[in-house]
PDB file of C-alpha atoms in Angstrom:
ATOM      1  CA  UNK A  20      33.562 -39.920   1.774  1.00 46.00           C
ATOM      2  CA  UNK A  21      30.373 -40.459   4.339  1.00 51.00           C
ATOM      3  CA  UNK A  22      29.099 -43.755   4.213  1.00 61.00           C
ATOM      4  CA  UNK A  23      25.545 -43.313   5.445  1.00 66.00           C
ATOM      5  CA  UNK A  24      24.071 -46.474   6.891  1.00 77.00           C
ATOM      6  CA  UNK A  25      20.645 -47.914   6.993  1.00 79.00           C
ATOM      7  CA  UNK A  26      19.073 -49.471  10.487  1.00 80.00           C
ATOM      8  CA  UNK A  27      16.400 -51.384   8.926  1.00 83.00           C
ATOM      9  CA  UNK A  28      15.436 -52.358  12.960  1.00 85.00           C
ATOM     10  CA  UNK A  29      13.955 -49.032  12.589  1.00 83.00           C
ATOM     11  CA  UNK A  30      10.793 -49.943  10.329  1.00 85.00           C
ATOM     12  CA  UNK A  31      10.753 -53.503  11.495  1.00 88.00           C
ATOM     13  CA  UNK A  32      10.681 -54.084  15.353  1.00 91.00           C
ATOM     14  CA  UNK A  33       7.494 -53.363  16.772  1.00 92.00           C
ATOM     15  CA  UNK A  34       8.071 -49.851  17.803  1.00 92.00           C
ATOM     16  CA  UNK A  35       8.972 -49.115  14.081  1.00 92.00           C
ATOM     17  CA  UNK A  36       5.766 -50.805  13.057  1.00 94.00           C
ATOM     18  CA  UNK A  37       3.779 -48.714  15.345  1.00 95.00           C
ATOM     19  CA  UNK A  38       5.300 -45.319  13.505  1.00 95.00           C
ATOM     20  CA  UNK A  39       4.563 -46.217  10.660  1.00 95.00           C
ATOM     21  CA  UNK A  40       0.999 -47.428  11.006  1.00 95.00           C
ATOM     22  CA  UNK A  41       0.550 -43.617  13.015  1.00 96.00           C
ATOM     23  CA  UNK A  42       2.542 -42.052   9.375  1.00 96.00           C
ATOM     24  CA  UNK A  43       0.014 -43.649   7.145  1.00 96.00           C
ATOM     25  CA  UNK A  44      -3.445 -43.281   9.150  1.00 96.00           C
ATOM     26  CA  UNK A  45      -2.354 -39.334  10.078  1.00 95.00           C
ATOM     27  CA  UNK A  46      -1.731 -39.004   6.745  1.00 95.00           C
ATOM     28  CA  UNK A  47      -5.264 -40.330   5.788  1.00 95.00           C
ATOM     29  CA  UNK A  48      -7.206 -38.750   8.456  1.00 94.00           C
ATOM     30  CA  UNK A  49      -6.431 -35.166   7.369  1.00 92.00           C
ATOM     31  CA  UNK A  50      -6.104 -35.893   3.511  1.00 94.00           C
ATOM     32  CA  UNK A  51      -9.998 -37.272   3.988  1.00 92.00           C
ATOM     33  CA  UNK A  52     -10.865 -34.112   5.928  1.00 91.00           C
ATOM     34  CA  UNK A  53      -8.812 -32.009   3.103  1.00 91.00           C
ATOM     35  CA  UNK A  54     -10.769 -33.501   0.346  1.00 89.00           C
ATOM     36  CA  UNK A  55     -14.185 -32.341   2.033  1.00 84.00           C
ATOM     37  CA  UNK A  56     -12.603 -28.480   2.388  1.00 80.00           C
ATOM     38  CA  UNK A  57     -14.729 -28.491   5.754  1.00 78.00           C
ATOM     39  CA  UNK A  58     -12.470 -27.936   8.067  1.00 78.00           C
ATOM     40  CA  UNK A  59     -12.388 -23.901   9.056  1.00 80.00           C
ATOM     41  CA  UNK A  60     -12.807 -22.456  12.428  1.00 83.00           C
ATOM     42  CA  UNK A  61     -10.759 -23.121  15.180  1.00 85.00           C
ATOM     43  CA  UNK A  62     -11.887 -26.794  16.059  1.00 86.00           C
ATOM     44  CA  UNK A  63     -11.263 -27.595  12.425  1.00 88.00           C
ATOM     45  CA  UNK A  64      -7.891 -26.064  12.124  1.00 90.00           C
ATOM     46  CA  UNK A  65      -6.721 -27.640  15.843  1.00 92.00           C
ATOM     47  CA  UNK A  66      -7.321 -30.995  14.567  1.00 92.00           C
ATOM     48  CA  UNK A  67      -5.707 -30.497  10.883  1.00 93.00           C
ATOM     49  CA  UNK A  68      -2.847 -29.286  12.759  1.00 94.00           C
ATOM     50  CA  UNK A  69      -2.427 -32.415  15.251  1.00 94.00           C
ATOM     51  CA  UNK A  70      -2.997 -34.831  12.206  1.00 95.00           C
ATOM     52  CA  UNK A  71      -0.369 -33.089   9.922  1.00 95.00           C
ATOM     53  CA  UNK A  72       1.957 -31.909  13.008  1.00 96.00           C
ATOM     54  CA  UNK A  73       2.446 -35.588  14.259  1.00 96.00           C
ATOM     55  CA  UNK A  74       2.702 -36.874  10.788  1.00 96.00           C
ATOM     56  CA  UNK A  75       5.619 -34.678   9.866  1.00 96.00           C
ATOM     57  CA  UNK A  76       7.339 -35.355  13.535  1.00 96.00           C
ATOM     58  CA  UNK A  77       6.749 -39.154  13.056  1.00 96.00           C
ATOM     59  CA  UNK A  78       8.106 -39.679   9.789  1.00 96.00           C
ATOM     60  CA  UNK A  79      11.009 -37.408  10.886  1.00 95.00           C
ATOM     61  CA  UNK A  80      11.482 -39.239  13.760  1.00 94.00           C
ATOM     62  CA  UNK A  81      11.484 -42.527  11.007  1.00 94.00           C
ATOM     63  CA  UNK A  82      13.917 -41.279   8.570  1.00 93.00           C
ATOM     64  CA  UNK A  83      16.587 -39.905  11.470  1.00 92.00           C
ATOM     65  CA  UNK A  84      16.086 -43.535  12.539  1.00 91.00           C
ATOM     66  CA  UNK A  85      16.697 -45.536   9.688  1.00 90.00           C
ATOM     67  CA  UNK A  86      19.437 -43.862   8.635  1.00 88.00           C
ATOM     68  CA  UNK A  87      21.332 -43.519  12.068  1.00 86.00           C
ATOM     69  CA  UNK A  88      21.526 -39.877  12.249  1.00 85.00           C
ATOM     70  CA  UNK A  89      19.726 -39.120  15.703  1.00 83.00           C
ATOM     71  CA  UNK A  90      23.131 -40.059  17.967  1.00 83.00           C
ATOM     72  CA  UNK A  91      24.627 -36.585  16.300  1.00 87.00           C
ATOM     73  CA  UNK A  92      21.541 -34.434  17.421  1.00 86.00           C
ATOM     74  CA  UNK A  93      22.439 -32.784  20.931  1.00 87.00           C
ATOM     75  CA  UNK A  94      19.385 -34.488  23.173  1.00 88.00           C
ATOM     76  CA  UNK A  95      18.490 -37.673  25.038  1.00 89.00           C
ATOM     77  CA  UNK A  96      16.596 -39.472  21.723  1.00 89.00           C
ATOM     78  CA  UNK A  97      14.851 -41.833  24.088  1.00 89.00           C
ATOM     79  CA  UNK A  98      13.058 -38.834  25.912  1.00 90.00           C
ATOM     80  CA  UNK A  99      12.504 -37.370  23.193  1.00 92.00           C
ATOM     81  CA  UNK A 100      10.639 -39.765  21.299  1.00 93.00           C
ATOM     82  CA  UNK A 101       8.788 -40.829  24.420  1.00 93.00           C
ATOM     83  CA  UNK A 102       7.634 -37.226  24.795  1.00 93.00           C
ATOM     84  CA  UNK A 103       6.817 -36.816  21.698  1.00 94.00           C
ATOM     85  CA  UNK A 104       4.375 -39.892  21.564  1.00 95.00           C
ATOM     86  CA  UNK A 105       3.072 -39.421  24.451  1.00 95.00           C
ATOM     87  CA  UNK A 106       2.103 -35.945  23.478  1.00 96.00           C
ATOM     88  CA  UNK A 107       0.963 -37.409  19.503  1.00 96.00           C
ATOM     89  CA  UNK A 108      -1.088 -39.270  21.138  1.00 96.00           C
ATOM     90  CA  UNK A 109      -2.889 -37.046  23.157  1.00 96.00           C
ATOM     91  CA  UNK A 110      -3.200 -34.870  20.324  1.00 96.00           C
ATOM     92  CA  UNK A 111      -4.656 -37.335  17.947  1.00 96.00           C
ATOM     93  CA  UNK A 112      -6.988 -38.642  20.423  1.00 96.00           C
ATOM     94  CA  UNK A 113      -8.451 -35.361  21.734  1.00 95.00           C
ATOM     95  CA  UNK A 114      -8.934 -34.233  17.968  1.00 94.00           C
ATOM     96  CA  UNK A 115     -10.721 -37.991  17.605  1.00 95.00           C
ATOM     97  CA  UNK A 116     -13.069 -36.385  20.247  1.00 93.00           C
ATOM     98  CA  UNK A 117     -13.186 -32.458  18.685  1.00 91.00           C
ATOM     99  CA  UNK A 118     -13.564 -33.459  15.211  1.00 89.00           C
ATOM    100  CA  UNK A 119     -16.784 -35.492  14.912  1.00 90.00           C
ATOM    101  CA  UNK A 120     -18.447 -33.406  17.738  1.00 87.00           C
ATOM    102  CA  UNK A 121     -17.839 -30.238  15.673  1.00 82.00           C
ATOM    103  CA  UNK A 122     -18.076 -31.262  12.223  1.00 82.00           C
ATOM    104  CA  UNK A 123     -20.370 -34.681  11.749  1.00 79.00           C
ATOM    105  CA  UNK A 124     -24.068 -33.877  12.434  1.00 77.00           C
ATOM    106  CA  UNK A 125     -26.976 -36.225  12.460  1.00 73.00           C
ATOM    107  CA  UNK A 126     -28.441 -38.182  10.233  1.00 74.00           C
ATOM    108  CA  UNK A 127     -24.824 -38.447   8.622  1.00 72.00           C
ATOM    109  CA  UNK A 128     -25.878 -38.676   5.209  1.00 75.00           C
ATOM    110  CA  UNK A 129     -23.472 -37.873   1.814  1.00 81.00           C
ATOM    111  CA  UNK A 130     -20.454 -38.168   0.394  1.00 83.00           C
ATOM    112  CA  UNK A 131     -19.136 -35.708   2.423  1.00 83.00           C
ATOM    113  CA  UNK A 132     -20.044 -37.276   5.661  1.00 85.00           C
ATOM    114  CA  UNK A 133     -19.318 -40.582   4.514  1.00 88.00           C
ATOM    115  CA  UNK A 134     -15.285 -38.772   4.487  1.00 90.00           C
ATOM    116  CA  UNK A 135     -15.818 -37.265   7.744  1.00 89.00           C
ATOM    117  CA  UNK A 136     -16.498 -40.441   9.534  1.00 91.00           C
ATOM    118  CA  UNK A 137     -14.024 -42.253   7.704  1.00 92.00           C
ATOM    119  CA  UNK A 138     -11.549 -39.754   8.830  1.00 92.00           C
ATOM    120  CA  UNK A 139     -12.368 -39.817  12.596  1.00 93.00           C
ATOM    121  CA  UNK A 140     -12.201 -43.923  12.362  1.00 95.00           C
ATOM    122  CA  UNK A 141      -8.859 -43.404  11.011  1.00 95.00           C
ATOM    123  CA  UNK A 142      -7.952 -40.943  13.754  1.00 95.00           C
ATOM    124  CA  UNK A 143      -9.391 -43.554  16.188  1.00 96.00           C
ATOM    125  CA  UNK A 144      -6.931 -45.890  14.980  1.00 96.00           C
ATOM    126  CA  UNK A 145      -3.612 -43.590  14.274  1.00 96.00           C
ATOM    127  CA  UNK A 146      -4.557 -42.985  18.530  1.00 96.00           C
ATOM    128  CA  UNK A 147      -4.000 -46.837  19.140  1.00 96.00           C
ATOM    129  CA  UNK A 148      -1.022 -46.597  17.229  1.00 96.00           C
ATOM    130  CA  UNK A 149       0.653 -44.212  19.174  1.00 96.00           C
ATOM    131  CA  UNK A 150      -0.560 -45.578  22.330  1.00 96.00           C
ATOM    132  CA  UNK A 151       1.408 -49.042  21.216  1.00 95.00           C
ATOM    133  CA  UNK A 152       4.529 -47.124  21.109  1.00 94.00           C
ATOM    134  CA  UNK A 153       3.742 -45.409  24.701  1.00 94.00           C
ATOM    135  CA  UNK A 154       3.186 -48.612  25.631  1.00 91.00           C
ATOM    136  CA  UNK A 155       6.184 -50.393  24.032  1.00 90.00           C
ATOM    137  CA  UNK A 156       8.543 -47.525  25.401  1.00 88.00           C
ATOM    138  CA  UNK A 157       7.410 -47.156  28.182  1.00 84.00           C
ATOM    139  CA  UNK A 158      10.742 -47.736  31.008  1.00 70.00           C
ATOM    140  CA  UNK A 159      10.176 -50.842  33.150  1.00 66.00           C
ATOM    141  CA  UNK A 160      10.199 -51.053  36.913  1.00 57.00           C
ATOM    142  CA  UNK A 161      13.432 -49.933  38.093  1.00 53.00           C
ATOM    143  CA  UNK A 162      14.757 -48.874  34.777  1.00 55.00           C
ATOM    144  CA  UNK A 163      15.074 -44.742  35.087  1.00 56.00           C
ATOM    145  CA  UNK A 164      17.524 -44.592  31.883  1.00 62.00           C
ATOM    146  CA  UNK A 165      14.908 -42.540  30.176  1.00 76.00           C
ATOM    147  CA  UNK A 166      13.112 -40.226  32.515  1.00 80.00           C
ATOM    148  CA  UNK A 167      10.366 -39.560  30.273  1.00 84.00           C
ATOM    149  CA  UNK A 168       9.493 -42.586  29.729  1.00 87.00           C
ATOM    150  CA  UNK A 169       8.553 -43.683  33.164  1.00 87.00           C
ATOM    151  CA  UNK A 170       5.728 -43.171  34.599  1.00 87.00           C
ATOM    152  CA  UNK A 171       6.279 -39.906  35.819  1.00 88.00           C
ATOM    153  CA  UNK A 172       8.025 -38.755  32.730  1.00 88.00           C
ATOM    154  CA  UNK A 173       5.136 -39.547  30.882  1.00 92.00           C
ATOM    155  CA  UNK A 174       2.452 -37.602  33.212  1.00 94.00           C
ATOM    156  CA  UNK A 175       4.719 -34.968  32.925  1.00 95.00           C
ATOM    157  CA  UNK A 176       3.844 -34.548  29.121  1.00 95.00           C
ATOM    158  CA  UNK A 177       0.213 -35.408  30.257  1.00 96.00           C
ATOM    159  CA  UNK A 178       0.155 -32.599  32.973  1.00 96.00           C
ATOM    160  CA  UNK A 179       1.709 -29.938  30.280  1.00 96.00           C
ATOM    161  CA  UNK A 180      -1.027 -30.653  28.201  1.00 96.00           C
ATOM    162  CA  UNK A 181      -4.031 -30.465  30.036  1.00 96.00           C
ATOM    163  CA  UNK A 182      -2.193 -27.563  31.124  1.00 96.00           C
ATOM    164  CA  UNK A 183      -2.726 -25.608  27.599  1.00 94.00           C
ATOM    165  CA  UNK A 184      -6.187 -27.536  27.240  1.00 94.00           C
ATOM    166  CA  UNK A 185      -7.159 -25.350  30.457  1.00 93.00           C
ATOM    167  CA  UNK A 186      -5.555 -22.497  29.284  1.00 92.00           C
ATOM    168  CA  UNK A 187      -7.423 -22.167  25.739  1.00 89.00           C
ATOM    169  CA  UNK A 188     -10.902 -21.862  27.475  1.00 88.00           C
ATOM    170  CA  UNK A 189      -9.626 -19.275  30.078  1.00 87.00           C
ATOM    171  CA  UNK A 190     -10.911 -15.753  29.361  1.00 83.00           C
ATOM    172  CA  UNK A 191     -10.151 -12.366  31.789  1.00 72.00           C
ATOM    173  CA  UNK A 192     -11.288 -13.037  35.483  1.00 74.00           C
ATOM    174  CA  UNK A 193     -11.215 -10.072  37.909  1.00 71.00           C
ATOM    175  CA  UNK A 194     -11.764 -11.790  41.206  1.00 82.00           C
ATOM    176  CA  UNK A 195      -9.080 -12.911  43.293  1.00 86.00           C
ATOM    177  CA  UNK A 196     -10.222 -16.503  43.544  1.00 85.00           C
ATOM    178  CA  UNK A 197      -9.809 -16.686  39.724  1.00 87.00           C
ATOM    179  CA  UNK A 198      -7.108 -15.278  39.604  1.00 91.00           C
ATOM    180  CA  UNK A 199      -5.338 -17.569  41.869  1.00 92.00           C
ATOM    181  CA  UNK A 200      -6.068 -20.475  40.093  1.00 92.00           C
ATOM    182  CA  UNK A 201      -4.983 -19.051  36.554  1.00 93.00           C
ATOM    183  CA  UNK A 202      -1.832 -18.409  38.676  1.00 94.00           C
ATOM    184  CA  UNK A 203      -1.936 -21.859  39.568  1.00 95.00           C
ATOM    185  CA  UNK A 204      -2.049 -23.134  36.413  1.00 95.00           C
ATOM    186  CA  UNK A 205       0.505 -20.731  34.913  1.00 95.00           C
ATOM    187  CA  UNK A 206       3.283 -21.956  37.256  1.00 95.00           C
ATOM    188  CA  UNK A 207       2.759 -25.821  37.288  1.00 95.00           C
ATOM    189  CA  UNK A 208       2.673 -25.749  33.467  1.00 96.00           C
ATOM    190  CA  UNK A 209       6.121 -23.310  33.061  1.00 96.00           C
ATOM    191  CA  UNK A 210       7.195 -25.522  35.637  1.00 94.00           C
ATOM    192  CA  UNK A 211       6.815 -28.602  34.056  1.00 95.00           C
ATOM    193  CA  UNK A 212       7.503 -27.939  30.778  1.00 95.00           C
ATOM    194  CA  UNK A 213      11.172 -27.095  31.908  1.00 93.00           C
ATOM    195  CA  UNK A 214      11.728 -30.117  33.466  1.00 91.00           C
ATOM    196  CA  UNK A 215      10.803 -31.744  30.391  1.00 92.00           C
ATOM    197  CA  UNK A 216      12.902 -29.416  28.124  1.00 92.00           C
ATOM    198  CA  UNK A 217      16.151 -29.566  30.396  1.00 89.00           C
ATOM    199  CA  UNK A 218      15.308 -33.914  30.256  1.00 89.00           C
ATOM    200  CA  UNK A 219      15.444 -33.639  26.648  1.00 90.00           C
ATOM    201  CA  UNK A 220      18.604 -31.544  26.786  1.00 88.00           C
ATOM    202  CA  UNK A 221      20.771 -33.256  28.926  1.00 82.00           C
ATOM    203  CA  UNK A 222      20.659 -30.893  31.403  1.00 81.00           C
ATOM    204  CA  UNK A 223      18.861 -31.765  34.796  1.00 72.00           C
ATOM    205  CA  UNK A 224      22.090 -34.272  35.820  1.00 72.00           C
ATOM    206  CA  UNK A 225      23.975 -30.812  36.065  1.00 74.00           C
ATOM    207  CA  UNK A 226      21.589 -29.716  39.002  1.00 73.00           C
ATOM    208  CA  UNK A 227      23.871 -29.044  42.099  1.00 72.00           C
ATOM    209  CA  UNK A 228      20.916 -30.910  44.570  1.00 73.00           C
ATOM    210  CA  UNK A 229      19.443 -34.008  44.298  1.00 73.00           C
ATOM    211  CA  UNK A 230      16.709 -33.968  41.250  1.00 74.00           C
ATOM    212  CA  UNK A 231      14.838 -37.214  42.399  1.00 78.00           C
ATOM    213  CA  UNK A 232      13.917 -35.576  45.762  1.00 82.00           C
ATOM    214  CA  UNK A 233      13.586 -32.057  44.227  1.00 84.00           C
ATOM    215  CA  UNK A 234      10.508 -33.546  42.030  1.00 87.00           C
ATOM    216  CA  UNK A 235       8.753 -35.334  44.926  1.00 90.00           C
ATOM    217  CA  UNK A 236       9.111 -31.964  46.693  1.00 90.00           C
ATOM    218  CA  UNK A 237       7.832 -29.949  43.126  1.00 92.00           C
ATOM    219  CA  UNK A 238       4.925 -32.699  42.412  1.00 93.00           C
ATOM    220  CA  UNK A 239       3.733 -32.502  46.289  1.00 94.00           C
ATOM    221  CA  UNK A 240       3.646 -28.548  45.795  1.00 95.00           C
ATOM    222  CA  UNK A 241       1.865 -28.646  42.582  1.00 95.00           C
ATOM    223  CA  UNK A 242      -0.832 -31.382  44.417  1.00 95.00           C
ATOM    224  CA  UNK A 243      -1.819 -28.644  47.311  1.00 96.00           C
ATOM    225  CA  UNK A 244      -1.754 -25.637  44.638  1.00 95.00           C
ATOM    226  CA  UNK A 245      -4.021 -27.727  42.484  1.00 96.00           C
ATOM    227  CA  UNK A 246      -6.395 -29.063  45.467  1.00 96.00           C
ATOM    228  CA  UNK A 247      -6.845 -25.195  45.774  1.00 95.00           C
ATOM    229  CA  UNK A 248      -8.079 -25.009  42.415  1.00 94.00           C
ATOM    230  CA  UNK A 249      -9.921 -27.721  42.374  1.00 95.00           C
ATOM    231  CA  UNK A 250     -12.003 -25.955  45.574  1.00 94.00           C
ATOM    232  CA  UNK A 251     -11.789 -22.202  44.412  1.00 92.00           C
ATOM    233  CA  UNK A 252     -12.299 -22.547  40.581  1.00 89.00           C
ATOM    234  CA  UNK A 253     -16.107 -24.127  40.643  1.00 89.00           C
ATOM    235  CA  UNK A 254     -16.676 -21.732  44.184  1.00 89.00           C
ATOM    236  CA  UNK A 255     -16.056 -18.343  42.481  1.00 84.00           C
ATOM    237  CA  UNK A 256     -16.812 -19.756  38.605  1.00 84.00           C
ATOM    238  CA  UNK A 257     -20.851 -20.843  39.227  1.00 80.00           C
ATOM    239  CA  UNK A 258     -21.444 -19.057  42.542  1.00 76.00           C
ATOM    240  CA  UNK A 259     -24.881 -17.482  42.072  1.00 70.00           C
ATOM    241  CA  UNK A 260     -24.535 -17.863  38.614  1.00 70.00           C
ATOM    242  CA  UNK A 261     -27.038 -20.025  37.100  1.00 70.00           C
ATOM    243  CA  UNK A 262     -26.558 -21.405  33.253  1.00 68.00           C
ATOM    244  CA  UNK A 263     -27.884 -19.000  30.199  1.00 68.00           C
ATOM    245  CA  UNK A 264     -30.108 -20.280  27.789  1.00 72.00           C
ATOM    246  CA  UNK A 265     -28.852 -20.985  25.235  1.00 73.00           C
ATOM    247  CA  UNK A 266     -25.375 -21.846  25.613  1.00 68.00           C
ATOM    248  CA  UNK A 267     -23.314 -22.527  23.092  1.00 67.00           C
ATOM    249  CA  UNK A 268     -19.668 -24.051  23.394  1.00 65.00           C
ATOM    250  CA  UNK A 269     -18.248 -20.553  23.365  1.00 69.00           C
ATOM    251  CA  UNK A 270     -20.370 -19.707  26.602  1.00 74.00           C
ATOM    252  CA  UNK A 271     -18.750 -18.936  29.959  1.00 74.00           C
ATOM    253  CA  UNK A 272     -20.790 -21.691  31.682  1.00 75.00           C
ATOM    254  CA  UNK A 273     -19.655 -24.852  29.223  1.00 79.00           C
ATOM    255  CA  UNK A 274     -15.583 -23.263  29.296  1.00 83.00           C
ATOM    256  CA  UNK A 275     -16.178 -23.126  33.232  1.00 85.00           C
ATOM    257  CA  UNK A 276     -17.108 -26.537  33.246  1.00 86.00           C
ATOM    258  CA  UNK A 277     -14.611 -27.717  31.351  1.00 89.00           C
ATOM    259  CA  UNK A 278     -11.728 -26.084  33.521  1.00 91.00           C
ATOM    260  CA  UNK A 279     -13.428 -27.889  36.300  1.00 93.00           C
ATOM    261  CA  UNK A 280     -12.973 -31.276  34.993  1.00 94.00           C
ATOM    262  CA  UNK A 281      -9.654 -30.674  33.312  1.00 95.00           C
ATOM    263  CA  UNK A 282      -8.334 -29.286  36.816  1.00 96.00           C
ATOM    264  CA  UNK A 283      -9.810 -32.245  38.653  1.00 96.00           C
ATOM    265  CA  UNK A 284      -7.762 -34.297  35.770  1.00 96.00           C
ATOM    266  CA  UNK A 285      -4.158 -32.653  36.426  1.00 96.00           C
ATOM    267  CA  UNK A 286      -4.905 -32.819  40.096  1.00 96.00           C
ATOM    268  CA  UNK A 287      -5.353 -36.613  39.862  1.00 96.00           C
ATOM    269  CA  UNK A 288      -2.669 -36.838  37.995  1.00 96.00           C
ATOM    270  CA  UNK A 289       0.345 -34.487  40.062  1.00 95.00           C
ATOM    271  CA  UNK A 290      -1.458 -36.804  42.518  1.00 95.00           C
ATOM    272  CA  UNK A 291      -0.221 -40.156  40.502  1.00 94.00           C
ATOM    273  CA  UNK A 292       3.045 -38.652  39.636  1.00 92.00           C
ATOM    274  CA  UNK A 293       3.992 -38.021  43.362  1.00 92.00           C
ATOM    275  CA  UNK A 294       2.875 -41.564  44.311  1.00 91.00           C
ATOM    276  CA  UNK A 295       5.117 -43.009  41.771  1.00 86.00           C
ATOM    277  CA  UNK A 296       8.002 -40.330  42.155  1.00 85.00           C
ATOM    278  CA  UNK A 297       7.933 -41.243  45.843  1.00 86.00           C
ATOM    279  CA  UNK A 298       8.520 -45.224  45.160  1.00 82.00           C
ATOM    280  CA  UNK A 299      10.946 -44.481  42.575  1.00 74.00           C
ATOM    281  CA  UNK A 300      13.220 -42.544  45.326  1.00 72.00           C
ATOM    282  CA  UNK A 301      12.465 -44.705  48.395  1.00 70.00           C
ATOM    283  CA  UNK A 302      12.663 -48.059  46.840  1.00 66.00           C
ATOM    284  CA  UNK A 303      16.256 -47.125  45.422  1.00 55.00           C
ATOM    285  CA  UNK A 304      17.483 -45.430  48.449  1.00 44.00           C
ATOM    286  CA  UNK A 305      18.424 -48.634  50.375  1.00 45.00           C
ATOM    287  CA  UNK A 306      20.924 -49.752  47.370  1.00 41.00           C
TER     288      UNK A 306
END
């Protein structure tokens, strides 16, 4: 008979801490937002997603934990769980910025927006808790055990992301210029997002060249590929164009502005990832 066995190091080191502080304020930032039934539209129903998504993933992650079960499940736990709070945090923290700017007018006045503020404080706070465990997991100089935890690991996730951040305020763009940059965007994210899948699988150590040098040569393509977008995009985007009034946040000009910034923020940080990714494979070459 199966003798199942409890790590209680799971719930009490630090990391295990962290989880469960992100469980419990998750679970109270979209219970509060539940209980005000103001949440519809698609800014309301991103961040009840993130809040109940990384709620369900962290107590998962908990309970597989505790009870020793994640060394039978197929992947490399350690990137995994890096990923994955690397990518609950940016979650939690960009609906900590949706949420209130959507939903909580002023003067905040009522019961109702009493709930609403409550709720964003405690998605404030469920952001700092998953940016402890980034923080505590994060691999240490010279330790490349767990890719995704390292530095570059973790922009990897970071990249991905602003990746389908861009992508949700991209509309249908018939000029060239556009086009190329959608392109652009397209490929570095499928790109990415496979290296972090086949890290998570166990399967990038079956590559017949050598991976660290393969991703200093992918990061230093995706740089020039995004320095051209970060030139083309705002060229063909507001050339000649002036801003309508009004404009609302569902106007071209405001989603044009905001794949501006967000492609200036993956190009700073391919540009980050190659810096590191470059030490990491010329400081160990020597040995």
């Amino acid at each position: 008979m199966a003798v199942v066995s409890v790590n209680w190091r799971a719930v009490t080191s630090w990391v295990g801490i962290a989880r469960l502080f992100a469980v419990l304020l998750s679970c109270i930032s979209f219970s509060l937002v539940a209980s005000t039934g103001d949440f519809a539209g698609p800014y309301g129903t991103w961040c009840m997603f993130s809040w109940c998504f990384c709620f369900a993933v962290t107590l998962l992650v908990l309970l597989l934990e505790l009870l020793e079960l994640h060394p039978k499940l197929p992947v490399s736990w350690d990137d995994l769980t890096a990923a994955f709070a690397m990518l609950a945090a940016l979650l939690v923290f960009t609906s900590s910025v949706v949420f209130p700017s959507a939903f909580i007018s002023s003067p905040c006045s009522g019961a109702r927006c009493a709930r609403q503020a409550a709720a964003t404080a405690m998605s404030c706070l469920c952001f700092l808790a998953y940016a402890l465990e980034v923080g505590l997991t994060r691999a240490r100089p010279g330790d490349i055990s767990s890719f995704l935890s390292t530095v570059p690991g973790l922009l990897k996730v970071f990249e991905a992301y602003v990746a389908c951040l861009i992508f949700s305020l991209l509309d249908y763009y018939a000029h060239a210029g556009l086009q190329w940059c959608v392109a652009v965007y397209s490929i570095c994210f499928i790109v990415t997002v496979l290296i972090i899948l086949l890290t998570i699988g166990r399967c990038l150590s079956y590559m017949p060249c050598p991976l660290e040098k393969v991703l200093v040569a992918y990061n230093a393509l995706a740089l020039l590929m995004y320095l051209t977008a970060v030139i083309v995009w705002p060229l063909y985007s507001f050339n000649g164009r002036s801003r309508p009034n009004p404009c609302n946040s569902d106007c071209w000009w405001n989603k044009s502005l905001g794949v501006t910034f967000l492609t200036i923020f993956n190009f700073l940080a391919y540009l980050v990832d190659l810096v590191y990714s470059t030490r990491m494979v010329f400081i160990r070459a020597p040995s």
